[in-house]
Amino acid sequence: MSTPHSSSTTSAPHRASPPQIPQSLTLAALTASSASPSSSSASGMRDAAEDDSDSPPSQMSEDDPGGGGGGGDRWEPDLRGGNGGGGRWAPPDQVLENVLESVLEFLTAARDRNAASLVCRSWYRAEAQTRRELFIGNCYAVSPRRAAERFGGLRSVVLKGKPRFADFSLVPYGWGAYVSPWVAALGPAYPRLERICLKRMTVSDDDLALVAKSFPFFRELSLVCCDGFSTVGLAVVAERCRHLRVLDLIEDYVEDEDDELVDWISKFPESNTSLESLVFDCVSVPFNFDALEALVARSPALRRLRVNHHVSVEQLRRLMARAPQLTHFGTGAFRSEAAPGGGLSVTELATSFAASRSIICLSGFRDVNPEYLPAIYPVCAKLTSLNFSFASLTAEELKPVIRNCINLRTFWVLDTVGDEGLRAVADTCSDLRELRVFPLDASEDSEGSVSDVGLLAISEGCRKLESILYFCQRMTNAAVIAMSKNCPDLVVFRLCIMGRHRPDWITRDPMDDGFGAIVMNCKKLTRLSVSGLLTDKAFAYIGKYGKLIKTLSVAFAGNSDMSLQYIFEGCTKLQKLEVRDSPFSDKGLLSGLNYFYNMRFLWMNSCRLTMRGCKDVAQQMQNLVVEVIKDHSDDEGEAEIVDKLYLYRSLAGPRNDAPPFVTLL
Amino acid sequence: MAGLGFEETELRLGLPGGGSDAGDAAAARKRGFEETIDLKLKLEQPASAAAACVEKEAEEGEAEAAAASATGGGNMKSRSPSQSSVVTADDAQPDPEKPRAPKAQAVGWPPVRSSRKNILSVQKGGKDDGKSGAGAAAFVKVSMDGAPYLRKVDLRTYGSYQELSKALEKMLSSFTIGSCGGSQQGMQGVNETKLADLLSGSEYVPTYEDKDGDWMLVGDVPWEMFVESCKRLRIMKGSEAVGLAPRAMEKCKNSC
């Protein structure tokens, strides 16, 4: 189905049919005969490039490959060209197509490509042949077969599966998002495929084996928040993908039955490898360190290495000696394996860091011994990214490190840093763009070590802040308002006040005004997570001012269905809405009817929905898949109550791999 | 607190029989069990009951914190529910539309991925060899007698038996165990007779298979130990579980 594509206009035609001499065809005739696809109602095709900041390295732009959005029109483009293929339009002008394709090669952004594909049939075909990366934000929105039929020359596929609340145990095990049908379809269609990126999908060892087998030019595998595979699958990838450049395993759940552990690191090619990035800190089982050291030694292109916590500082030193050119380094445990008193000295470790002149990103520190922290001082000044979010360090331990990091742009840390530590960040890191403060004790009644004081300090010192995720127990409207004014470049604002329904702790007011100020003043905001005590007023603000918001997360908030109505009616760019434990009923749900096709999905759990409301939606919206998910296996008297609703636009119709606890309406 | 006899039902974070200020080691094990088998549906409660429960939890929390400092667990989570929970109760909205916050922790809240939970316990325990936690998920299969298929839960997303119990209850909420344990029920404490009644009845009992392949009652050991040693969970009928209780206690006596 796919043929190697050449962009040169002098190459042989890559379509099976047309003769060398182009059919006489004027431009007028061409455009007259290529009607623009009438199926693409405005509702179906609105897309935007999206910066998904859930996990650090994944920058995924967004695309919706559906050719027929809202109206159910079944126009199928003829991708084969027209040699006797039908009298509805003239065979394509080969030269013109080639020129068009050459030009379209320069279009990389999915949004631009989608727009180009709508111009006319000729452009649709040309775009379909030249698109190199396919992004599918919801793997159930389109069937693999359909995607493979449309696009001729893909080199890279990005797929996302489960809704984000799956990360918080809200989606039962076995829900779906299996990559198998995709691999099965992509294999024959794209033998030159180089890159696969998956997020929140279930990937088995067999899937990995099939990937390794199907794509001889495979270069890059990135699995984020996936599950279902083990070291067995990793071994196959290591062994068979001889041109592998990137193997990034990020926050996956890797099955680790002890008796089935495989020494996958040893399976990489014995000659020099092309590896540029090897990230496996989430693979929590022990591995063969000597094999890793040898692998690093024969991987001259390696720039990013993130090891798991089974690596001591002594071993780190050996790795750094082998790979002085590293730019991104995940440091494992950052602790000595020797008895206290023995082991590596801080000075020796510091020497190693000093020799690694290219390091700009540090992470790991999974079981850090604070005595070793000064070893990283030699690289602090150059660091642009520092991830201490697994290191339980006090403010006193962190401050000396922070004070050296004058060029930091990304900082992830636990709330043990305290307001005081955040003050140090504010004083030092004037270039900071992204801050994430995670809770050491992620429970509702924990103390919480950071507060409005820290947030205010950050807002005063880090004026260029673009993205913030902040877990706390005490917050004030004043601090949030201050941040909205001090940090006008905010694109992502996620504030999680962990105790439910907490008001401003000083004034006792709801947090409406704070979040209202954020949407009002941060004109670039595209992602918002709200928390604390919130009334409908907060959502009135969000609807009124949040015109660029694409992702909105709501928990334990709002008083009535008006909140939902404000959101649907006001947030015209809304793509993803996730709601939990809020008093919204069928009425609120139905207020979104006219907007669901513009969105990728809506998730609602533990609200006040009933089967009747959900069925209403399903009946009125043919291109929506409406899933009701139960936690228990048998029906009870409570069958009318809907605990979990997940609805999404789809060209593929209801899926056929749903487990028994999912009802497709 | 002493008057209500709640110390018997408290969960302690120390090792059984070591550092605990409870006199009776057997009671220490049993009390954990009592707390966890409360799979009764947790209905939304009227505000007054919620406030009363919050108070009890506050007292319980203070006693627990005292116990924690007595055992010298420096890194233990220091709860001050007296501050936070009472604040919540005070702010219970007069608006009847507002949902009453159930007292137990909500699943998946705060929204932190499982790899980020239990960082505290990893730091405290240092590295184990082999399958160390370090934030890795601990999926175990959950089977329930009579249910058509297995489920899987990640034990590391829960911080306590209460949380696990709530999650199991959600999963299997058609099955309840009588009103045993659980501070909101206002129980006066438990005794052997009640336990026997429970086990011989038709109610269901959560059990687990540990590293040694033995089947134990859930709740016998401190939470962290349980997470480390649990291989799979089975919710079995009370009548079948009768033989487990003495065996479990015996095992603990021998190995702890």
Tab-separated table of N, CA and C in Angstrom, chain A residues 54-55 167-170 172-173 200 225 251 253 255-256 258 284 286 309-310 333 365-368 387 389-392 412 414 438-445 447 471 496-498 500-503 508 531 533-534 555-556 558-559 580-581 583 606 608 631-634 636 643 660-661, chain B residues 57 77-81 83-85 87-88 91 93 95-120 122-123 126-134 136-139 147-152 154 157-158 163 170-175:
chain	number	residue	atom	x	y	z
A	54	ASP	N	2.314	16.506	30.551
A	54	ASP	CA	2.162	15.515	31.622
A	54	ASP	C	3.476	14.880	32.017
A	55	SER	N	4.308	14.618	31.048
A	55	SER	CA	5.593	14.020	31.394
A	55	SER	C	6.656	14.721	30.585
A	167	ASP	N	-4.467	7.273	35.413
A	167	ASP	CA	-3.255	7.358	36.231
A	167	ASP	C	-3.589	7.336	37.721
A	168	PHE	N	-4.823	7.665	38.047
A	168	PHE	CA	-5.200	7.769	39.454
A	168	PHE	C	-6.162	6.657	39.834
A	169	SER	N	-6.009	5.531	39.193
A	169	SER	CA	-6.796	4.335	39.513
A	169	SER	C	-8.284	4.518	39.294
A	170	LEU	N	-8.667	5.430	38.438
A	170	LEU	CA	-10.101	5.623	38.222
A	170	LEU	C	-10.617	4.828	37.038
A	172	PRO	N	-10.763	1.128	35.563
A	172	PRO	CA	-10.455	-0.231	36.011
A	172	PRO	C	-9.490	-0.932	35.066
A	173	TYR	N	-8.777	-1.847	35.639
A	173	TYR	CA	-7.832	-2.639	34.882
A	173	TYR	C	-8.554	-3.421	33.782
A	200	ARG	N	-0.216	5.888	27.628
A	200	ARG	CA	-1.342	5.228	28.298
A	200	ARG	C	-1.977	4.154	27.444
A	225	CYS	N	3.688	6.023	30.423
A	225	CYS	CA	2.529	5.573	31.204
A	225	CYS	C	1.846	4.368	30.574
A	251	GLU	N	7.672	6.350	33.150
A	251	GLU	CA	6.555	6.102	34.061
A	251	GLU	C	5.643	4.981	33.595
A	253	TYR	N	4.334	0.996	33.769
A	253	TYR	CA	4.336	-0.091	34.726
A	253	TYR	C	4.872	-1.319	34.015
A	255	GLU	N	5.834	-5.118	34.018
A	255	GLU	CA	5.595	-6.365	34.745
A	255	GLU	C	6.928	-6.928	35.181
A	256	ASP	N	6.981	-7.392	36.399
A	256	ASP	CA	8.281	-7.857	36.868
A	256	ASP	C	8.168	-9.116	37.704
A	258	ASP	N	9.563	-12.146	39.096
A	258	ASP	CA	10.985	-12.436	39.342
A	258	ASP	C	11.520	-13.553	38.483
A	284	SER	N	11.798	-1.106	37.266
A	284	SER	CA	12.314	-1.105	38.632
A	284	SER	C	13.089	-2.356	39.004
A	286	PRO	N	16.161	-5.187	38.959
A	286	PRO	CA	17.612	-5.091	38.807
A	286	PRO	C	18.028	-5.430	37.378
A	309	HIS	N	16.820	2.873	40.060
A	309	HIS	CA	17.393	3.139	41.378
A	309	HIS	C	18.405	2.098	41.830
A	310	HIS	N	18.628	1.075	40.975
A	310	HIS	CA	19.608	0.052	41.355
A	310	HIS	C	21.025	0.459	40.987
A	333	ALA	N	19.925	5.947	42.334
A	333	ALA	CA	19.659	6.122	43.759
A	333	ALA	C	20.385	7.317	44.354
A	365	PHE	N	17.941	10.674	41.735
A	365	PHE	CA	18.029	10.962	43.171
A	365	PHE	C	16.965	10.186	43.944
A	366	ARG	N	16.805	8.929	43.564
A	366	ARG	CA	15.651	8.173	44.049
A	366	ARG	C	15.775	7.776	45.510
A	367	ASP	N	16.954	7.726	46.039
A	367	ASP	CA	17.127	7.352	47.434
A	367	ASP	C	18.304	8.146	47.965
A	368	VAL	N	18.274	9.436	47.721
A	368	VAL	CA	19.455	10.273	47.794
A	368	VAL	C	20.031	10.356	49.197
A	387	ASN	N	15.326	17.637	38.316
A	387	ASN	CA	14.169	16.908	38.819
A	387	ASN	C	14.521	16.249	40.142
A	389	SER	N	12.043	15.363	42.220
A	389	SER	CA	10.700	15.030	42.716
A	389	SER	C	10.588	13.645	43.334
A	390	PHE	N	11.688	12.912	43.354
A	390	PHE	CA	11.673	11.659	44.106
A	390	PHE	C	12.612	11.719	45.303
A	391	ALA	N	13.105	12.895	45.589
A	391	ALA	CA	14.101	13.040	46.640
A	391	ALA	C	13.511	13.793	47.807
A	392	SER	N	13.424	13.113	48.940
A	392	SER	CA	12.854	13.761	50.107
A	392	SER	C	13.941	14.581	50.790
A	412	TRP	N	11.503	20.348	39.136
A	412	TRP	CA	10.507	19.489	39.766
A	412	TRP	C	11.039	19.135	41.141
A	414	LEU	N	9.867	17.986	45.554
A	414	LEU	CA	8.834	17.608	46.526
A	414	LEU	C	8.535	18.797	47.430
A	438	PHE	N	5.504	18.519	44.073
A	438	PHE	CA	4.715	17.319	44.373
A	438	PHE	C	4.647	17.094	45.877
A	439	PRO	N	3.601	16.438	46.354
A	439	PRO	CA	3.496	16.198	47.795
A	439	PRO	C	4.298	14.970	48.204
A	440	LEU	N	5.049	15.093	49.267
A	440	LEU	CA	5.719	13.908	49.805
A	440	LEU	C	4.674	12.932	50.330
A	441	ASP	N	3.701	13.498	51.013
A	441	ASP	CA	2.644	12.686	51.579
A	441	ASP	C	1.351	13.030	50.849
A	442	ALA	N	1.031	12.209	49.878
A	442	ALA	CA	-0.108	12.530	49.022
A	442	ALA	C	-1.404	12.053	49.644
A	443	SER	N	-1.796	12.698	50.722
A	443	SER	CA	-3.095	12.349	51.298
A	443	SER	C	-3.787	13.624	51.727
A	444	GLU	N	-5.074	13.520	51.866
A	444	GLU	CA	-5.874	14.720	52.069
A	444	GLU	C	-5.597	15.402	53.391
A	445	ASP	N	-5.239	14.616	54.411
A	445	ASP	CA	-5.023	15.282	55.695
A	445	ASP	C	-3.560	15.439	56.034
A	447	GLU	N	0.086	17.310	56.304
A	447	GLU	CA	0.396	18.680	56.721
A	447	GLU	C	0.496	19.599	55.525
A	471	PHE	N	1.065	21.313	44.516
A	471	PHE	CA	0.245	20.607	45.504
A	471	PHE	C	0.449	21.271	46.860
A	496	CYS	N	-3.378	22.178	43.041
A	496	CYS	CA	-4.116	21.123	43.721
A	496	CYS	C	-4.071	21.354	45.220
A	497	ILE	N	-5.160	21.883	45.750
A	497	ILE	CA	-5.299	21.991	47.197
A	497	ILE	C	-5.834	20.639	47.641
A	498	MET	N	-4.995	19.916	48.370
A	498	MET	CA	-5.283	18.490	48.550
A	498	MET	C	-6.510	18.211	49.409
A	500	ARG	N	-10.141	18.441	50.438
A	500	ARG	CA	-11.275	18.761	49.559
A	500	ARG	C	-12.042	19.980	50.037
A	501	HIS	N	-12.524	20.743	49.085
A	501	HIS	CA	-13.404	21.886	49.362
A	501	HIS	C	-12.774	22.916	50.285
A	502	ARG	N	-11.482	23.064	50.237
A	502	ARG	CA	-10.875	24.039	51.149
A	502	ARG	C	-10.995	25.446	50.613
A	503	PRO	N	-11.418	26.365	51.460
A	503	PRO	CA	-11.482	27.760	51.029
A	503	PRO	C	-10.135	28.441	51.222
A	508	ARG	N	-11.440	32.708	54.319
A	508	ARG	CA	-12.505	31.691	54.304
A	508	ARG	C	-13.412	31.793	53.080
A	531	SER	N	-9.059	23.504	42.067
A	531	SER	CA	-9.299	22.747	43.294
A	531	SER	C	-9.714	23.732	44.373
A	533	LEU	N	-12.369	25.087	47.476
A	533	LEU	CA	-13.800	25.355	47.498
A	533	LEU	C	-14.157	26.285	46.335
A	534	LEU	N	-14.990	25.802	45.444
A	534	LEU	CA	-15.320	26.589	44.259
A	534	LEU	C	-16.813	26.563	44.027
A	555	ALA	N	-12.357	18.987	40.111
A	555	ALA	CA	-12.573	17.969	41.137
A	555	ALA	C	-13.223	18.607	42.345
A	556	PHE	N	-14.265	17.986	42.857
A	556	PHE	CA	-14.942	18.436	44.081
A	556	PHE	C	-15.282	19.912	44.005
A	558	GLY	N	-17.872	23.293	42.247
A	558	GLY	CA	-19.108	23.791	41.645
A	558	GLY	C	-20.310	23.527	42.529
A	559	ASN	N	-21.375	24.313	42.353
A	559	ASN	CA	-22.596	23.978	43.086
A	559	ASN	C	-23.702	23.432	42.221
A	580	ARG	N	-14.542	15.195	38.302
A	580	ARG	CA	-14.838	14.142	39.271
A	580	ARG	C	-15.498	14.725	40.503
A	581	ASP	N	-16.366	13.925	41.111
A	581	ASP	CA	-16.937	14.254	42.415
A	581	ASP	C	-17.477	15.667	42.486
A	583	PRO	N	-21.166	18.116	41.787
A	583	PRO	CA	-22.629	17.923	41.779
A	583	PRO	C	-23.280	18.247	40.447
A	606	SER	N	-18.231	9.996	39.497
A	606	SER	CA	-18.777	10.319	40.811
A	606	SER	C	-19.498	11.647	40.812
A	608	ARG	N	-23.484	13.244	39.296
A	608	ARG	CA	-24.866	12.798	39.510
A	608	ARG	C	-25.522	12.416	38.203
A	631	ASP	N	-17.584	-0.270	38.325
A	631	ASP	CA	-16.538	-0.920	39.102
A	631	ASP	C	-16.928	-2.307	39.569
A	632	HIS	N	-18.206	-2.579	39.635
A	632	HIS	CA	-18.608	-3.900	40.112
A	632	HIS	C	-19.142	-4.750	38.981
A	633	SER	N	-19.114	-6.026	39.200
A	633	SER	CA	-19.360	-6.934	38.092
A	633	SER	C	-20.819	-7.213	37.843
A	634	ASP	N	-21.632	-7.167	38.866
A	634	ASP	CA	-23.026	-7.523	38.600
A	634	ASP	C	-23.958	-6.325	38.780
A	636	GLU	N	-26.939	-4.146	40.036
A	636	GLU	CA	-27.656	-4.071	41.314
A	636	GLU	C	-28.768	-3.071	41.154
A	643	ASP	N	-21.597	5.926	37.503
A	643	ASP	CA	-20.460	6.388	38.283
A	643	ASP	C	-19.368	6.979	37.393
A	660	PRO	N	-16.461	-6.461	30.017
A	660	PRO	CA	-17.855	-6.541	30.489
A	660	PRO	C	-18.283	-5.367	31.356
A	661	PHE	N	-17.331	-4.727	32.027
A	661	PHE	CA	-17.767	-3.659	32.918
A	661	PHE	C	-17.931	-2.322	32.196
B	57	GLU	N	-11.999	10.860	64.496
B	57	GLU	CA	-10.789	10.629	63.716
B	57	GLU	C	-9.669	11.510	64.236
B	77	LYS	N	4.589	9.719	58.839
B	77	LYS	CA	3.698	10.773	58.417
B	77	LYS	C	3.037	11.328	59.658
B	78	SER	N	3.175	12.615	59.861
B	78	SER	CA	2.580	13.197	61.058
B	78	SER	C	1.264	13.825	60.668
B	79	ARG	N	0.220	13.187	61.067
B	79	ARG	CA	-1.092	13.692	60.712
B	79	ARG	C	-1.515	14.722	61.723
B	80	SER	N	-2.162	15.715	61.263
B	80	SER	CA	-2.850	16.578	62.209
B	80	SER	C	-4.274	16.720	61.734
B	81	PRO	N	-4.973	15.644	61.772
B	81	PRO	CA	-6.354	15.697	61.299
B	81	PRO	C	-7.214	16.588	62.154
B	83	GLN	N	-6.605	19.407	62.901
B	83	GLN	CA	-6.654	20.705	62.252
B	83	GLN	C	-7.440	20.647	60.966
B	84	SER	N	-7.026	19.700	60.114
B	84	SER	CA	-7.600	19.732	58.775
B	84	SER	C	-9.022	19.225	58.740
B	85	SER	N	-9.297	18.136	59.431
B	85	SER	CA	-10.628	17.552	59.284
B	85	SER	C	-11.672	18.437	59.912
B	87	VAL	N	-11.535	21.581	60.245
B	87	VAL	CA	-11.753	22.715	59.345
B	87	VAL	C	-12.784	22.348	58.300
B	88	THR	N	-12.607	21.154	57.771
B	88	THR	CA	-13.548	20.719	56.734
B	88	THR	C	-14.957	20.666	57.273
B	91	ASP	N	-16.570	23.909	57.716
B	91	ASP	CA	-16.949	24.583	56.488
B	91	ASP	C	-17.972	23.820	55.687
B	93	GLN	N	-20.829	23.147	53.871
B	93	GLN	CA	-21.673	24.199	53.316
B	93	GLN	C	-23.115	24.049	53.736
B	95	ASP	N	-25.352	24.876	51.894
B	95	ASP	CA	-26.041	24.585	50.649
B	95	ASP	C	-26.321	23.096	50.539
B	96	PRO	N	-27.551	22.720	50.501
B	96	PRO	CA	-27.868	21.282	50.488
B	96	PRO	C	-27.438	20.596	49.204
B	97	GLU	N	-27.127	21.383	48.172
B	97	GLU	CA	-26.724	20.754	46.923
B	97	GLU	C	-25.310	20.226	46.998
B	98	LYS	N	-24.552	20.788	47.923
B	98	LYS	CA	-23.147	20.405	47.967
B	98	LYS	C	-23.014	18.975	48.468
B	99	PRO	N	-22.224	18.172	47.826
B	99	PRO	CA	-22.063	16.799	48.313
B	99	PRO	C	-21.307	16.792	49.633
B	100	ARG	N	-21.750	15.948	50.533
B	100	ARG	CA	-21.019	15.794	51.779
B	100	ARG	C	-19.742	15.042	51.482
B	101	ALA	N	-18.630	15.577	51.910
B	101	ALA	CA	-17.383	14.862	51.671
B	101	ALA	C	-17.387	13.610	52.535
B	102	PRO	N	-17.314	12.452	51.937
B	102	PRO	CA	-17.250	11.237	52.760
B	102	PRO	C	-15.971	11.259	53.573
B	103	LYS	N	-16.024	10.646	54.714
B	103	LYS	CA	-14.881	10.773	55.602
B	103	LYS	C	-13.674	10.004	55.069
B	104	ALA	N	-13.911	8.900	54.479
B	104	ALA	CA	-12.782	8.113	53.995
B	104	ALA	C	-12.138	8.811	52.798
B	105	GLN	N	-10.889	8.450	52.547
B	105	GLN	CA	-10.177	9.061	51.434
B	105	GLN	C	-10.804	8.642	50.127
B	106	ALA	N	-10.831	9.544	49.207
B	106	ALA	CA	-11.382	9.238	47.888
B	106	ALA	C	-10.324	8.514	47.066
B	107	VAL	N	-10.775	7.628	46.188
B	107	VAL	CA	-9.834	6.932	45.317
B	107	VAL	C	-9.177	7.942	44.394
B	108	GLY	N	-7.873	7.797	44.233
B	108	GLY	CA	-7.188	8.632	43.265
B	108	GLY	C	-7.151	10.103	43.620
B	109	TRP	N	-7.278	10.409	44.900
B	109	TRP	CA	-7.173	11.808	45.287
B	109	TRP	C	-6.261	11.918	46.495
B	110	PRO	N	-5.334	12.829	46.540
B	110	PRO	CA	-4.964	13.775	45.490
B	110	PRO	C	-4.421	13.070	44.248
B	111	PRO	N	-4.509	13.732	43.117
B	111	PRO	CA	-4.148	13.104	41.845
B	111	PRO	C	-2.644	13.010	41.657
B	112	VAL	N	-2.097	11.947	42.220
B	112	VAL	CA	-0.664	11.718	42.132
B	112	VAL	C	-0.481	10.308	41.609
B	113	ARG	N	0.385	10.150	40.623
B	113	ARG	CA	0.567	8.815	40.037
B	113	ARG	C	1.169	7.865	41.050
B	114	SER	N	0.910	6.601	40.866
B	114	SER	CA	1.335	5.617	41.859
B	114	SER	C	2.840	5.599	42.021
B	115	SER	N	3.577	5.932	40.968
B	115	SER	CA	5.027	5.943	41.118
B	115	SER	C	5.475	7.006	42.104
B	116	ARG	N	4.598	7.962	42.390
B	116	ARG	CA	4.966	9.031	43.307
B	116	ARG	C	4.424	8.812	44.708
B	117	LYS	N	3.638	7.816	44.885
B	117	LYS	CA	3.170	7.550	46.238
B	117	LYS	C	4.247	6.768	46.961
B	118	ASN	N	4.197	6.802	48.293
B	118	ASN	CA	5.100	5.956	49.077
B	118	ASN	C	6.563	6.285	48.882
B	119	ILE	N	6.865	7.503	48.496
B	119	ILE	CA	8.273	7.909	48.453
B	119	ILE	C	8.810	7.866	49.867
B	120	LEU	N	7.954	8.220	50.805
B	120	LEU	CA	8.317	8.235	52.217
B	120	LEU	C	8.837	6.882	52.652
B	122	VAL	N	9.956	4.445	50.890
B	122	VAL	CA	11.180	4.057	50.185
B	122	VAL	C	12.388	4.680	50.858
B	123	GLN	N	12.273	5.960	51.159
B	123	GLN	CA	13.395	6.652	51.790
B	123	GLN	C	13.696	6.044	53.150
B	126	GLY	N	15.156	2.326	52.801
B	126	GLY	CA	16.374	2.106	52.028
B	126	GLY	C	16.117	1.124	50.908
B	127	LYS	N	17.140	0.647	50.329
B	127	LYS	CA	16.984	-0.268	49.201
B	127	LYS	C	16.816	-1.684	49.701
B	128	ASP	N	15.812	-2.334	49.240
B	128	ASP	CA	15.784	-3.791	49.428
B	128	ASP	C	16.469	-4.396	48.231
B	129	ASP	N	16.911	-5.592	48.359
B	129	ASP	CA	17.430	-6.201	47.132
B	129	ASP	C	16.272	-6.831	46.386
B	130	GLY	N	16.510	-7.140	45.180
B	130	GLY	CA	15.445	-7.743	44.398
B	130	GLY	C	14.344	-6.751	44.126
B	131	LYS	N	13.157	-7.173	44.365
B	131	LYS	CA	12.014	-6.351	43.993
B	131	LYS	C	11.781	-5.265	45.031
B	132	SER	N	12.556	-4.225	44.956
B	132	SER	CA	12.335	-3.134	45.903
B	132	SER	C	11.187	-2.268	45.430
B	133	GLY	N	10.586	-1.588	46.338
B	133	GLY	CA	9.447	-0.743	45.980
B	133	GLY	C	9.881	0.426	45.147
B	134	ALA	N	10.527	1.375	45.768
B	134	ALA	CA	11.000	2.568	45.082
B	134	ALA	C	9.945	3.171	44.176
B	136	ALA	N	7.707	1.683	42.562
B	136	ALA	CA	7.132	0.825	41.519
B	136	ALA	C	5.768	0.333	41.969
B	137	ALA	N	4.912	0.106	41.038
B	137	ALA	CA	3.565	-0.329	41.375
B	137	ALA	C	3.604	-1.763	41.887
B	138	ALA	N	2.643	-2.116	42.673
B	138	ALA	CA	2.555	-3.479	43.201
B	138	ALA	C	1.190	-4.026	42.844
B	139	PHE	N	1.086	-4.478	41.620
B	139	PHE	CA	-0.198	-5.010	41.181
B	139	PHE	C	-0.404	-6.407	41.751
B	147	ALA	N	-17.350	-14.097	41.682
B	147	ALA	CA	-17.231	-13.089	40.614
B	147	ALA	C	-16.702	-13.759	39.345
B	148	PRO	N	-17.149	-13.321	38.192
B	148	PRO	CA	-16.792	-14.017	36.954
B	148	PRO	C	-15.371	-13.789	36.478
B	149	TYR	N	-14.701	-12.782	36.962
B	149	TYR	CA	-13.339	-12.575	36.486
B	149	TYR	C	-12.514	-11.901	37.559
B	150	LEU	N	-11.208	-11.925	37.345
B	150	LEU	CA	-10.293	-11.336	38.299
B	150	LEU	C	-10.164	-9.844	38.059
B	151	ARG	N	-9.794	-9.149	39.085
B	151	ARG	CA	-9.418	-7.766	38.924
B	151	ARG	C	-7.981	-7.626	39.400
B	152	LYS	N	-7.425	-6.475	39.092
B	152	LYS	CA	-6.074	-6.218	39.564
B	152	LYS	C	-6.067	-4.877	40.262
B	154	ASP	N	-3.403	-1.999	42.273
B	154	ASP	CA	-2.037	-1.605	42.567
B	154	ASP	C	-1.985	-1.175	44.030
B	157	THR	N	-1.039	2.349	45.364
B	157	THR	CA	-1.842	3.559	45.288
B	157	THR	C	-2.625	3.791	46.576
B	158	TYR	N	-2.524	2.852	47.489
B	158	TYR	CA	-3.239	3.033	48.743
B	158	TYR	C	-2.231	3.209	49.865
B	163	GLU	N	-7.930	2.640	52.874
B	163	GLU	CA	-8.035	3.004	51.460
B	163	GLU	C	-8.269	1.776	50.597
B	170	LYS	N	-15.691	-0.683	46.610
B	170	LYS	CA	-16.241	-0.135	45.384
B	170	LYS	C	-16.296	-1.197	44.315
B	171	MET	N	-15.266	-2.006	44.312
B	171	MET	CA	-15.181	-3.035	43.288
B	171	MET	C	-16.235	-4.098	43.502
B	172	LEU	N	-16.499	-4.368	44.730
B	172	LEU	CA	-17.317	-5.537	45.047
B	172	LEU	C	-18.442	-5.144	45.979
B	173	SER	N	-19.075	-4.029	45.699
B	173	SER	CA	-19.886	-3.440	46.767
B	173	SER	C	-21.203	-4.151	46.997
B	174	SER	N	-21.471	-5.143	46.249
B	174	SER	CA	-22.690	-5.865	46.582
B	174	SER	C	-22.493	-6.771	47.787
B	175	PHE	N	-21.250	-6.970	48.146
B	175	PHE	CA	-21.007	-7.846	49.281
B	175	PHE	C	-20.601	-6.993	50.469
